[in-house]
Amino acid sequence: KSPLLTVTEEDVEVFISDIKTGLPQIKDCCVDVILVDPPYDVKTIKELYSHISAVAGRILKEGGSLCVMCGGAGLNVAMRELTTDKRLRYNWTLAYVCRRGTPLIHTRKVTTAVKYVVWLTKGAYEGKIVYDFVEAPPDDGTDKDFHTWGQSVDGVKEILRRISKDGDTVCDIMCGGGSTVVAALELGGRKIIACDVDEEAVKTTRKR
């Protein structure tokens, strides 16, 4: 929110596009942080996560971060697919704790309150020290108002607060209902690029 870093409407770009196209609308090496919350099922992980990796390898600046929310059941497959682009390297995994009950994963005999944020970097990360435990605020019933799989704006804001800084360009390549865009705007001082394959999701994000 520095007065030297005023974000205007021209600094926010939201458009319709499919990750499988490689997102040519986004220039090479122009993004500091990608935060994306794709579907967590293994079928989708196998279909899309390598595309996420390839796009991130191209559009991230050197030292930039790719952070991907992921469930525990497909975490091993996600890690494999996200490291297919050799420009990226695994940095860490953040624990994102959601106080929404503890769903039972029958096939693994696990009850869980944790989502994972897989954090990869393009080259060496030279940013600030990051605490790897993030707690989402209590669910007030509004997270899903804009998208079936919507995330808490305050929760996303806390992740962005840790992995981005004033002056950064933040990108969400599967923006859904726009929680990441809103969170970045509320933090202030960050340019934003966002897209989704779903036209209605993009309309919702623009409206917000």
Coordinates of C-alpha atoms in Angstrom, one line a residue:
K1 CA 0.0 0.0 0.0
S2 CA 3.0 2.3 -0.5
P3 CA 1.9 5.5 -2.3
L4 CA 4.8 4.9 -4.6
L5 CA 3.2 1.6 -5.8
T6 CA -0.3 2.6 -6.9
V7 CA -2.2 -0.1 -8.7
T8 CA -4.6 1.0 -11.3
E9 CA -7.1 -0.8 -13.5
E10 CA -4.4 -1.1 -16.2
D11 CA -2.3 -3.2 -13.8
V12 CA -5.0 -5.9 -13.5
E13 CA -5.4 -8.3 -16.5
V14 CA -8.1 -11.0 -16.5
F15 CA -8.8 -13.1 -19.5
I16 CA -10.2 -16.4 -20.8
S17 CA -7.6 -19.1 -21.7
D18 CA -6.8 -22.8 -21.4
I19 CA -3.6 -23.7 -19.6
K20 CA -3.0 -26.4 -22.3
T21 CA -2.4 -23.6 -24.9
G22 CA 0.7 -22.5 -23.0
L23 CA -0.9 -19.1 -22.3
P24 CA 0.8 -17.1 -25.1
Q25 CA -1.0 -13.9 -23.8
I26 CA 1.5 -13.8 -20.9
K27 CA 5.0 -12.6 -21.8
D28 CA 8.2 -14.6 -20.9
C29 CA 9.9 -13.8 -17.6
C30 CA 7.4 -11.2 -16.4
V31 CA 5.8 -12.8 -13.3
D32 CA 7.2 -12.9 -9.8
V33 CA 4.7 -15.2 -8.1
I34 CA 2.2 -17.7 -9.5
L35 CA -0.4 -18.9 -6.9
V36 CA -2.8 -21.5 -8.3
D37 CA -5.5 -23.8 -6.8
P38 CA -6.2 -26.4 -9.5
P39 CA -8.4 -29.5 -9.0
Y40 CA -6.8 -32.1 -6.7
D41 CA -8.0 -35.4 -8.2
V42 CA -5.2 -37.6 -9.7
K43 CA -6.8 -37.6 -13.2
T44 CA -6.6 -33.8 -13.4
I45 CA -3.1 -33.8 -11.8
K46 CA -1.9 -36.0 -14.6
E47 CA -3.6 -34.0 -17.3
L48 CA -2.8 -30.4 -16.2
Y49 CA 0.0 -30.1 -13.7
S50 CA 2.8 -30.6 -16.3
H51 CA 1.2 -27.7 -18.3
I52 CA 1.3 -25.6 -15.1
S53 CA 5.0 -26.4 -14.8
A54 CA 5.8 -25.5 -18.4
V55 CA 3.9 -22.2 -18.2
A56 CA 5.6 -21.3 -14.9
G57 CA 9.0 -22.2 -16.3
R58 CA 8.5 -19.7 -19.1
I59 CA 6.7 -16.8 -17.5
L60 CA 8.4 -16.6 -14.1
K61 CA 11.3 -14.3 -13.6
E62 CA 14.5 -15.7 -12.3
G63 CA 14.1 -16.4 -8.6
G64 CA 10.3 -16.3 -9.0
S65 CA 7.9 -18.7 -7.2
L66 CA 5.2 -21.2 -8.3
C67 CA 2.9 -22.1 -5.4
V68 CA 0.3 -24.8 -6.1
M69 CA -2.4 -25.8 -3.6
C70 CA -2.8 -29.6 -3.5
G71 CA -4.5 -32.3 -1.5
G72 CA -2.5 -35.0 0.2
A73 CA -3.9 -37.9 -1.7
G74 CA -2.3 -36.9 -5.0
L75 CA 0.7 -35.1 -3.6
N76 CA 3.2 -37.6 -4.9
V77 CA 1.9 -37.4 -8.4
A78 CA 1.7 -33.6 -8.2
M79 CA 5.3 -33.3 -7.2
R80 CA 6.3 -35.4 -10.1
E81 CA 4.3 -33.5 -12.7
L82 CA 5.2 -30.0 -11.3
T83 CA 8.9 -30.8 -11.7
T84 CA 8.7 -31.8 -15.4
D85 CA 10.0 -28.4 -16.4
K86 CA 13.7 -28.4 -15.5
R87 CA 13.8 -24.6 -15.1
L88 CA 11.9 -25.2 -11.8
R89 CA 13.1 -26.7 -8.6
Y90 CA 11.3 -27.8 -5.5
N91 CA 11.8 -25.4 -2.6
W92 CA 9.4 -26.4 0.2
T93 CA 5.8 -27.4 1.1
L94 CA 3.6 -25.1 3.2
A95 CA 0.9 -26.5 5.4
Y96 CA -2.4 -24.7 4.9
V97 CA -4.7 -25.6 7.7
C98 CA -8.4 -25.2 7.1
R99 CA -10.8 -25.3 10.1
R100 CA -13.7 -26.9 8.2
G101 CA -13.9 -30.2 10.0
T102 CA -11.6 -33.1 9.3
P103 CA -12.7 -34.9 6.1
L104 CA -12.1 -38.6 6.1
I105 CA -10.0 -39.9 3.2
H106 CA -11.4 -43.5 3.2
T107 CA -8.9 -44.9 0.8
R108 CA -5.9 -43.8 2.9
K109 CA -7.6 -44.1 6.4
V110 CA -6.7 -40.5 7.2
T111 CA -8.7 -37.6 8.5
T112 CA -7.2 -34.3 7.4
A113 CA -7.5 -30.6 8.1
V114 CA -4.5 -29.7 5.9
K115 CA -4.0 -28.7 2.3
Y116 CA -0.5 -28.4 0.9
V117 CA 1.0 -25.6 -1.0
V118 CA 3.8 -27.0 -3.1
W119 CA 6.4 -24.3 -3.6
L120 CA 8.8 -24.4 -6.5
T121 CA 11.2 -21.7 -7.7
K122 CA 12.8 -20.8 -11.0
G123 CA 16.4 -20.8 -10.0
A124 CA 17.5 -19.8 -6.5
Y125 CA 15.1 -18.2 -4.2
E126 CA 16.5 -15.1 -2.5
G127 CA 13.5 -13.7 -0.8
K128 CA 12.6 -13.3 2.8
I129 CA 12.3 -16.2 5.3
V130 CA 8.9 -17.9 5.1
Y131 CA 7.1 -19.6 8.0
D132 CA 5.6 -22.8 6.5
F133 CA 2.4 -23.0 8.6
V134 CA -0.5 -21.0 7.3
E135 CA -3.9 -21.1 9.1
A136 CA -7.0 -20.1 7.2
P137 CA -9.6 -18.0 9.1
P138 CA -12.7 -19.8 10.4
D139 CA -15.1 -20.6 7.6
D140 CA -17.9 -18.1 7.7
G141 CA -19.8 -19.7 4.8
T142 CA -18.7 -17.1 2.2
D143 CA -15.7 -18.9 0.6
K144 CA -17.9 -20.7 -1.9
D145 CA -20.1 -17.7 -2.8
F146 CA -18.2 -17.1 -6.1
H147 CA -17.0 -20.6 -7.0
T148 CA -17.7 -24.2 -6.0
W149 CA -14.1 -24.6 -4.9
G150 CA -13.5 -21.0 -3.8
Q151 CA -10.8 -20.2 -1.2
S152 CA -10.8 -17.8 1.6
V153 CA -9.6 -14.4 0.5
D154 CA -8.0 -13.8 3.9
G155 CA -6.3 -17.2 3.7
V156 CA -4.9 -16.5 0.3
K157 CA -3.9 -13.1 1.4
E158 CA -1.8 -14.6 4.2
I159 CA 0.0 -16.9 1.7
L160 CA 0.6 -14.0 -0.7
R161 CA 1.9 -11.9 2.2
R162 CA 4.6 -14.5 2.8
I163 CA 5.7 -15.3 -0.7
S164 CA 5.3 -11.9 -2.5
K165 CA 6.3 -8.3 -1.9
D166 CA 5.3 -4.8 -2.9
G167 CA 6.0 -4.3 -6.6
D168 CA 5.6 -7.9 -7.6
T169 CA 3.4 -9.2 -10.4
V170 CA 1.1 -12.0 -9.1
C171 CA -0.4 -14.5 -11.4
D172 CA -3.3 -17.0 -11.1
I173 CA -3.6 -19.2 -14.2
M174 CA -6.8 -20.9 -12.9
C175 CA -8.5 -18.1 -11.1
G176 CA -11.9 -19.6 -10.5
G177 CA -14.0 -17.1 -8.5
G178 CA -11.1 -14.6 -8.2
S179 CA -10.0 -15.0 -4.5
T180 CA -6.3 -14.6 -5.5
V181 CA -7.0 -11.5 -7.5
V182 CA -9.0 -9.9 -4.6
A183 CA -6.4 -10.9 -2.1
A184 CA -3.6 -9.3 -4.1
L185 CA -5.6 -6.1 -4.6
E186 CA -6.4 -6.0 -0.9
L187 CA -2.7 -6.4 0.0
G188 CA -1.9 -3.6 -2.5
G189 CA 1.2 -2.8 -4.5
R190 CA 0.9 -5.8 -6.7
K191 CA 0.1 -6.1 -10.4
I192 CA -2.1 -9.0 -11.3
I193 CA -2.5 -11.4 -14.2
A194 CA -5.3 -14.0 -14.0
C195 CA -7.1 -16.3 -16.4
D196 CA -9.4 -19.4 -16.4
V197 CA -10.7 -21.7 -19.1
D198 CA -14.2 -21.1 -17.8
E199 CA -15.8 -18.0 -19.2
E200 CA -18.2 -17.6 -16.3
A201 CA -15.3 -17.8 -13.8
V202 CA -13.6 -15.0 -15.6
K203 CA -16.8 -12.9 -15.6
T204 CA -17.1 -13.4 -11.9
T205 CA -13.5 -12.5 -11.2
R206 CA -13.8 -9.3 -13.3
K207 CA -17.0 -8.3 -11.6
R208 CA -15.4 -8.8 -8.1

